[in-house]
Structures are given as C-alpha cells and as structure tokens.
mmCIF file of C-alpha atoms in Angstrom:
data_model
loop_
_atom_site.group_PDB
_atom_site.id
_atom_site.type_symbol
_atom_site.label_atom_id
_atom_site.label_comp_id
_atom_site.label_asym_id
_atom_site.label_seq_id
_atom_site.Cartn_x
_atom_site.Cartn_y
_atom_site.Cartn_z
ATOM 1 C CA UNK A 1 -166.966 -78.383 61.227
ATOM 2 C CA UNK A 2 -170.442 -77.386 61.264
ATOM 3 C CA UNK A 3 -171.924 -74.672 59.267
ATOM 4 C CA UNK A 4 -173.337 -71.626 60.262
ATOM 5 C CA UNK A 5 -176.335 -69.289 59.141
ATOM 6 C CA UNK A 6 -176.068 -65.474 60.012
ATOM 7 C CA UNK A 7 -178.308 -62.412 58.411
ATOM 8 C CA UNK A 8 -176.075 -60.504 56.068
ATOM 9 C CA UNK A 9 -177.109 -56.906 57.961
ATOM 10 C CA UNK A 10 -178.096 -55.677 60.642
ATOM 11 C CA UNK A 11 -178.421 -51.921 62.369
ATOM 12 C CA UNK A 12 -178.455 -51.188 65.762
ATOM 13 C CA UNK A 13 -179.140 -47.220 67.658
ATOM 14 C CA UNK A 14 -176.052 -46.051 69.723
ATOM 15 C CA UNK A 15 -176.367 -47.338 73.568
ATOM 16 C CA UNK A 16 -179.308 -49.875 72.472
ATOM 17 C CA UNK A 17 -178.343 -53.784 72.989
ATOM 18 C CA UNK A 18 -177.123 -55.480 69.763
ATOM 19 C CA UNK A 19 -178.650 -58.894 69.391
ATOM 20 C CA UNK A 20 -176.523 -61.107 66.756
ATOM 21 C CA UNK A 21 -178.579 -64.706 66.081
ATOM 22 C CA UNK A 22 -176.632 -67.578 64.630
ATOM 23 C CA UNK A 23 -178.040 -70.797 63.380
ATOM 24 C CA UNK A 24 -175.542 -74.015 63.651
ATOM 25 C CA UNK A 25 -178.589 -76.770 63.351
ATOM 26 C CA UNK A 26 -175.862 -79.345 62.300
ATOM 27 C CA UNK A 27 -173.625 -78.744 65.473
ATOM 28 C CA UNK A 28 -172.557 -81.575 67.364
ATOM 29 C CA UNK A 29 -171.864 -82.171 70.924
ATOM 30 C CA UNK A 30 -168.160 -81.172 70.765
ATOM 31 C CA UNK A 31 -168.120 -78.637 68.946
ATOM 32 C CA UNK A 32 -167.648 -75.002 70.541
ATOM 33 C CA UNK A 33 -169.365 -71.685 69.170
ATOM 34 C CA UNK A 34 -166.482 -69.349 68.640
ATOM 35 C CA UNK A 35 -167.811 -64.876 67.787
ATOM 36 C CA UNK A 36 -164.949 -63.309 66.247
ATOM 37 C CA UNK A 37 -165.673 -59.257 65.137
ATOM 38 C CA UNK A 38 -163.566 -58.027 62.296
ATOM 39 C CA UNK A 39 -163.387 -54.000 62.118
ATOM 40 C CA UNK A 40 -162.218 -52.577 58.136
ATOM 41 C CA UNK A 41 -159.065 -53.321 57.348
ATOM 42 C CA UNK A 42 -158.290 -55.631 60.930
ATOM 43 C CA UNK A 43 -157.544 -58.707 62.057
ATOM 44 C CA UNK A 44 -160.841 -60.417 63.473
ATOM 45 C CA UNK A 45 -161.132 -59.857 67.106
ATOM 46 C CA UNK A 46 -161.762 -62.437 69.556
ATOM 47 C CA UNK A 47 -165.547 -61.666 71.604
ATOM 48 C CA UNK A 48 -166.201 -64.713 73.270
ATOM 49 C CA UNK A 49 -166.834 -68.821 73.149
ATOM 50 C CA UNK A 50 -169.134 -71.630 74.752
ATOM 51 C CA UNK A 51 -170.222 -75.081 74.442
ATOM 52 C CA UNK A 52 -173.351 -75.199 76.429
ATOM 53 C CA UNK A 53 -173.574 -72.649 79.164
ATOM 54 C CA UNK A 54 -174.356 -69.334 78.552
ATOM 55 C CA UNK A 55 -171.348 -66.940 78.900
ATOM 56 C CA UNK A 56 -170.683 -63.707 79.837
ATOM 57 C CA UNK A 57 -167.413 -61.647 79.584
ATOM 58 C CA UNK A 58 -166.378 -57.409 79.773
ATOM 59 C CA UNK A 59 -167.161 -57.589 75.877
ATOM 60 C CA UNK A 60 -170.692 -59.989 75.354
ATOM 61 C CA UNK A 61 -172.957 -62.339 76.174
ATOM 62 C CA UNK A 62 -173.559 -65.419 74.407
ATOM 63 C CA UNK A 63 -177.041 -67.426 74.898
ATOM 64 C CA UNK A 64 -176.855 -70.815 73.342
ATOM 65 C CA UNK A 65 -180.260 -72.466 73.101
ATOM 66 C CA UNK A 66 -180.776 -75.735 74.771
ATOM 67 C CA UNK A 67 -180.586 -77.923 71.835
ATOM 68 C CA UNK A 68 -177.745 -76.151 70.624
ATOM 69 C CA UNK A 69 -179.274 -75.418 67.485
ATOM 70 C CA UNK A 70 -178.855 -72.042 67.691
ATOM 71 C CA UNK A 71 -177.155 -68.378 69.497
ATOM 72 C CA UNK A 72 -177.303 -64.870 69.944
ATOM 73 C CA UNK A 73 -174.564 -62.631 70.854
ATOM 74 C CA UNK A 74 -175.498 -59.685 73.192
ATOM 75 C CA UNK A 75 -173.703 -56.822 73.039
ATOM 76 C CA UNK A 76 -175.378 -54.664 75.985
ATOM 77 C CA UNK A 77 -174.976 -51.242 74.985
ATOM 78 C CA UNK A 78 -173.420 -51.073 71.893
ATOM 79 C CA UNK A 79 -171.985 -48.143 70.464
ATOM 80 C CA UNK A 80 -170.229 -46.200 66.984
ATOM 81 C CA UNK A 81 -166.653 -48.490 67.748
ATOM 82 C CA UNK A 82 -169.095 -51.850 67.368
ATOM 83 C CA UNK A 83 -169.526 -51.437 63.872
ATOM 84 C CA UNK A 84 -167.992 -54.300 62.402
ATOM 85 C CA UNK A 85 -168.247 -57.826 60.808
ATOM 86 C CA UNK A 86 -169.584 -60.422 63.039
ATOM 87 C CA UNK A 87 -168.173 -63.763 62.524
ATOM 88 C CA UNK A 88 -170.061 -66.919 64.089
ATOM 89 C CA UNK A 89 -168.110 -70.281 63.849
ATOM 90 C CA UNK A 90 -168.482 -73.841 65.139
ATOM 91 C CA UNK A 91 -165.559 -75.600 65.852
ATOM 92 C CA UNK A 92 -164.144 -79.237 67.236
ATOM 93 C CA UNK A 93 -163.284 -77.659 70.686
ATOM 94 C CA UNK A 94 -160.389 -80.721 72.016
ATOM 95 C CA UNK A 95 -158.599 -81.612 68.611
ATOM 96 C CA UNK A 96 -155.444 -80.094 67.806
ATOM 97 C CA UNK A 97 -156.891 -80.042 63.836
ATOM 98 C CA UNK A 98 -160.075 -78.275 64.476
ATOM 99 C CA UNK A 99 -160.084 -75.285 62.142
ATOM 100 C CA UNK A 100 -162.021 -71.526 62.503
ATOM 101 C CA UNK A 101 -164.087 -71.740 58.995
ATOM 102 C CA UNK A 102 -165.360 -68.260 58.361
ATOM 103 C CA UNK A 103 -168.660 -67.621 56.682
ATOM 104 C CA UNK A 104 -170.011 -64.247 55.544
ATOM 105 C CA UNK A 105 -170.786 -63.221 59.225
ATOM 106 C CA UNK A 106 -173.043 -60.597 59.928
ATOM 107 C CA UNK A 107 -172.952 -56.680 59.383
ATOM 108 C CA UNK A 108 -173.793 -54.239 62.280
ATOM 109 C CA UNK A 109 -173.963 -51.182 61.908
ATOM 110 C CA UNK A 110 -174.861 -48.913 64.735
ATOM 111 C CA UNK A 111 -176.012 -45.622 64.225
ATOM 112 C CA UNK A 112 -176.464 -42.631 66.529
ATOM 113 C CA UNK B 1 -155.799 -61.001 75.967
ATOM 114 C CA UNK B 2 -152.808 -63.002 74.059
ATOM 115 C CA UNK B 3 -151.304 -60.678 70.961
ATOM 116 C CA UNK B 4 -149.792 -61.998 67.741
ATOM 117 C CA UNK B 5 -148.233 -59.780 65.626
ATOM 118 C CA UNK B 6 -147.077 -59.827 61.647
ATOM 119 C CA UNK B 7 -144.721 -58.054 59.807
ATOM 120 C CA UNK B 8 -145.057 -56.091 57.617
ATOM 121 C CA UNK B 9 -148.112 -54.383 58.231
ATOM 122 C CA UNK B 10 -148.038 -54.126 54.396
ATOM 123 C CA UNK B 11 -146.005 -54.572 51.189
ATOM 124 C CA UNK B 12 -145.581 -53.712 47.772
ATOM 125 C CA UNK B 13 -143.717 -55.602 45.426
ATOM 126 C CA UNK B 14 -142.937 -56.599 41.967
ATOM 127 C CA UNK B 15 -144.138 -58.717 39.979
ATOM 128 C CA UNK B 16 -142.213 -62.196 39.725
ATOM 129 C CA UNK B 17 -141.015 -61.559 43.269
ATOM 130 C CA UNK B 18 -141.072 -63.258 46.615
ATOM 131 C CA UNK B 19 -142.246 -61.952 49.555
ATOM 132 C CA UNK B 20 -141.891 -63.411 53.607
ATOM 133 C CA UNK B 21 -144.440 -62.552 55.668
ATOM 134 C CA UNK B 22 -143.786 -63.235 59.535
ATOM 135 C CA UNK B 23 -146.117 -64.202 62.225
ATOM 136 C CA UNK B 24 -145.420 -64.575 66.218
ATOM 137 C CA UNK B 25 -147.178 -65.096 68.968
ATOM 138 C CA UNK B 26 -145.983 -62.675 71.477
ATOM 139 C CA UNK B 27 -146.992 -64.276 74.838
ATOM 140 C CA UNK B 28 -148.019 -67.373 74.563
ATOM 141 C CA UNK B 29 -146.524 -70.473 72.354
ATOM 142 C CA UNK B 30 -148.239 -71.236 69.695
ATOM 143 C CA UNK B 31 -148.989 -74.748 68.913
ATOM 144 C CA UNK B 32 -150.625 -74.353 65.803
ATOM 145 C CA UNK B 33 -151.136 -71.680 63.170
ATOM 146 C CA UNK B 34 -152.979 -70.682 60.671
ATOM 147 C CA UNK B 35 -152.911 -68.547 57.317
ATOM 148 C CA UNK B 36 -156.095 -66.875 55.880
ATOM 149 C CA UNK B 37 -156.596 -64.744 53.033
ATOM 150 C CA UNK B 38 -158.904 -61.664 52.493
ATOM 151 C CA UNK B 39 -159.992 -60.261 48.912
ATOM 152 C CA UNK B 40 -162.072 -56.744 49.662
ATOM 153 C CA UNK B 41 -165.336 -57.302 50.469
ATOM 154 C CA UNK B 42 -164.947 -60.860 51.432
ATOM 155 C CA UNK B 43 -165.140 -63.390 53.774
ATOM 156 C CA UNK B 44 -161.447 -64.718 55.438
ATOM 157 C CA UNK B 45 -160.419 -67.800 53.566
ATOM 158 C CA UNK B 46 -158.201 -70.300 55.107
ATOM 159 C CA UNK B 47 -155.106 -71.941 53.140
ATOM 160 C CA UNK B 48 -153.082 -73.835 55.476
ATOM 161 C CA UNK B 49 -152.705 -74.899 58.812
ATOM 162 C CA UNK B 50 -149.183 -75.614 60.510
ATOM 163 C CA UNK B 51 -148.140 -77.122 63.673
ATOM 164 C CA UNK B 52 -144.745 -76.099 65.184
ATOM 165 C CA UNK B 53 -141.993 -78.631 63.891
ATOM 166 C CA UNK B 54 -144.447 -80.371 60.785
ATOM 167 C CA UNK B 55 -144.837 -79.778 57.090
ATOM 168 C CA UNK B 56 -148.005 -77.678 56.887
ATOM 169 C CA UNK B 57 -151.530 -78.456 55.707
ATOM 170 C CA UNK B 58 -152.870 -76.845 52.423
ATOM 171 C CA UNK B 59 -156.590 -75.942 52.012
ATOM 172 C CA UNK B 60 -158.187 -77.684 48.687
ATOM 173 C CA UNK B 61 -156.501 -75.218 45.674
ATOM 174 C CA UNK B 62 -153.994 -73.249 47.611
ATOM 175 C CA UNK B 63 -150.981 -73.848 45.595
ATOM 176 C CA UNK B 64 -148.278 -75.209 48.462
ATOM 177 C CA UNK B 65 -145.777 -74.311 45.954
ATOM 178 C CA UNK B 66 -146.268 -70.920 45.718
ATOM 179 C CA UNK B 67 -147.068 -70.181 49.614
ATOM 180 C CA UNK B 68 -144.096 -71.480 51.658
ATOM 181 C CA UNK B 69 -145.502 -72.002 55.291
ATOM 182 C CA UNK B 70 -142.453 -72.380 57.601
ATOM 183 C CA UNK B 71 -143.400 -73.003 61.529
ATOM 184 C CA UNK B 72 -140.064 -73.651 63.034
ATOM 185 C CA UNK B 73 -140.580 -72.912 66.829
ATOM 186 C CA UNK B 74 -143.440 -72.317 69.040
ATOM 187 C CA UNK B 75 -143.671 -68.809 68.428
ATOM 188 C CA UNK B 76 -142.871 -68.202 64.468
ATOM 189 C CA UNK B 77 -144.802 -69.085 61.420
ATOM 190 C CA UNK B 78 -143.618 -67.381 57.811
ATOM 191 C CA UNK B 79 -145.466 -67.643 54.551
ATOM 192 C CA UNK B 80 -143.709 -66.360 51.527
ATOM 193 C CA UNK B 81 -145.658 -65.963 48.508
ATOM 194 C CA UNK B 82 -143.286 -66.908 45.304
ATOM 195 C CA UNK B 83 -143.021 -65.545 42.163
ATOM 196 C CA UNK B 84 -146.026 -63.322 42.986
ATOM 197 C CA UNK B 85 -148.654 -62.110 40.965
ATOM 198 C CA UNK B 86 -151.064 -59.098 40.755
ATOM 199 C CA UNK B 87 -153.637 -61.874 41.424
ATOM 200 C CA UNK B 88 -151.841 -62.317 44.580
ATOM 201 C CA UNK B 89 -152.622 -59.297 45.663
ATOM 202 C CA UNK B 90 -154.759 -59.549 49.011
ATOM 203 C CA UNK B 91 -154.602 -58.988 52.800
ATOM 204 C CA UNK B 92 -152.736 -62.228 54.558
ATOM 205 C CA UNK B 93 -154.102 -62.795 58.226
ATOM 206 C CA UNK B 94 -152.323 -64.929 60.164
ATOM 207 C CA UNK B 95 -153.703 -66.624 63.318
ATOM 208 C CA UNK B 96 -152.026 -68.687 66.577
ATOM 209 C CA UNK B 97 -153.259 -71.082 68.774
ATOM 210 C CA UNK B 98 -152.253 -72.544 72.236
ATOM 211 C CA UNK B 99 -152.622 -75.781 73.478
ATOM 212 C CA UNK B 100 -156.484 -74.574 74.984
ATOM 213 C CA UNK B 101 -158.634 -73.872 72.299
ATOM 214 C CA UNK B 102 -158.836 -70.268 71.708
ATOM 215 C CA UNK B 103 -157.345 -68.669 68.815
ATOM 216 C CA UNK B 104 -156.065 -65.437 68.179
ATOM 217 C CA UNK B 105 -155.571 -63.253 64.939
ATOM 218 C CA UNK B 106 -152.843 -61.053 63.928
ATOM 219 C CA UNK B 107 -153.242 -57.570 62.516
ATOM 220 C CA UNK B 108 -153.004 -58.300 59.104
ATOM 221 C CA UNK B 109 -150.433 -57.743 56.117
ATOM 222 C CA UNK B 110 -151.918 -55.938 52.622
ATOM 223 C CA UNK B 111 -149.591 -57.267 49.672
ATOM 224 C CA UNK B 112 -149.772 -55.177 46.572
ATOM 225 C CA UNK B 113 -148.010 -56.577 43.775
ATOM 226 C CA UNK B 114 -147.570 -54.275 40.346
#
C-alpha cells in the first residue's frame, strides 16, 4: 500500500473550513484514498473515500488532484466536536487483502 | 453508517492471565477483520488480519501465539491475549469489512494488566 505524508498539526477557528492536505506521490491506479478521524480515546471514524472523482458527503469533501499525487479533505465549517486525529490512507480498493495502514495522521485542533 | 461493536469496553486483569476480547459486526457480515493496537500517543498499529472461516494473518512481530484471532462466522472475530503482560497493556481496536471496500472500526477495548 502506498504511503502517505500528512503535517503533524494543524489549527483551525470555530465555523472556518478545515483544509487537511495529504501527499500519496507513490499511489497507484487502484488504490483508493480512505480519511478516517479518530477522537481521544475512540475508535477511528469513517469521513469519506475516492479513487479519482472528487467526493462529497454530509461529513467532507475530498479533492484528489489530477495526477493523484495528492488530497485535501474539506471540512466546511468545522467546529469544537472536529478536534481530532486525521488519518489519510491509500489502499488496494478490489482485493480482499488490501489493508488500512495508519500513519501519524494529522492533528486539528479548532479553536473558538 | 454500519456499527461494530467490542466487548468489553475495557479490562483489567492479572498478570499471567488471558483475556477474550470480542468483535461483531452488527449489520452487515463481515468478510474480513482486522485487529489494531494503540499505545497513548500513538499511531494504530495493525497485527493481524482474518477472514471468516481461515487461520488469520499476523503482522511482522506480533506474536500469533500470544494473540489468538478466532473469526468463526461472518459476524464474530475474538482475540485473546495469553498469559498477559503489563507490556500488554494497550487499547485493542478492532475493525470489519464487507465484501465492498469500506471498513469500519469498533469502539475500542483498554486492557490494563497489573
């Protein structure tokens, strides 16, 4: 599975759009980008997944760049309850033995 | 959205001990699933994958010995952690997959062992 690269930190203001990059420069054609959110002490949370197409859902956006080299997660209007780790993962989307390999994911914090 | 649930939310146990942790999917079956592990401040580490029916697969230096993965129907996977340790101490996430490809996480068990 390809690797990802995510900043360690991030902070956000209350009702301001959260934008979460993710490098995956090794991806390859197959492989799906998977955003997972873990809040203290939780399971990680399921946002939202695509191959090529941007996608949209009631939680986030996700913009994958044309190459597929890289994407950002939207969250529109994020507020206090977004605070959490973001996870960004690559993974072989039609095998039964793909895996989710978490990296350090990012840290938002949003702030009033 | 598809739940999967563990139990117990959290143990505590002796040292030399087993424990059983339980995992189900809740609505959906569960073709494969997974086990991850969590040491505070840390990133999720996988140790094993298991597909319903199949001996499962160990992650390079998870000790299959000492974490019994059992996946005997669609909607059950246990791992028991044997003769446990206060190194074994950590939060166990467990995570279920349909035939599709998205994947779902359950809420986590904290094992304490004194």
């Amino acid at each position: 599975d390809a690797k990802t690269t995510q900043p360690p930190s991030m902070d956000c203001a209350e009702g301001r759009a959260a934008n979460l990059p993710c490098n995956h420069s090794t991806i390859s054609g197959n492989e799906y980008v998977y955003w997972y959110r873990q809040i203290h002490s939780q399971g990680p949370q399921y946002i939202i997944h695509g191959l090529k197409n941007n996608e949209t859902n009631e939680m986030a956006s996700l913009i994958i760049t044309e190459d597929r080299k890289s994407s950002t997660l939207i969250l529109p209007h994020a507020t206090l309850r977004d605070t959490a780790v973001y996870y960004c993962i690559v993974r072989f989307g039609s095998s039964n033995t793909g895996k989710l390999i978490f990296g350090q994911g990012t840290t938002l914090q949003v702030k009033p | 959205g598809a739940v999967v649930s563990q139990h117990p939310s959290w143990v505590i146990c002796k040292s030399g001990t087993s424990v059983k942790i339980e995992c189900r999917s809740l609505d959906f079956q569960a073709t494969t699933m997974f086990w991850y592990r969590q040491f505070p401040k840390q990133s999720l580490m996988l140790m094993a994958t298991s597909n319903e029916g199949s001996k499962a697969t160990y992650e390079q230096g998870v000790e299959k010995d000492k974490f019994l993965i059992n996946h005997a129907s669609l909607t059950l996977s246990t791992l028991t952690v044997t003769s446990a340790h206060p190194e074994d101490s950590s939060f166990y996430i467990c995570s279920a997959r349909d035939a599709g490809i998205r994947q779902y996480f359950g809420p986590g068990t904290r094992l304490t062992v004194t």
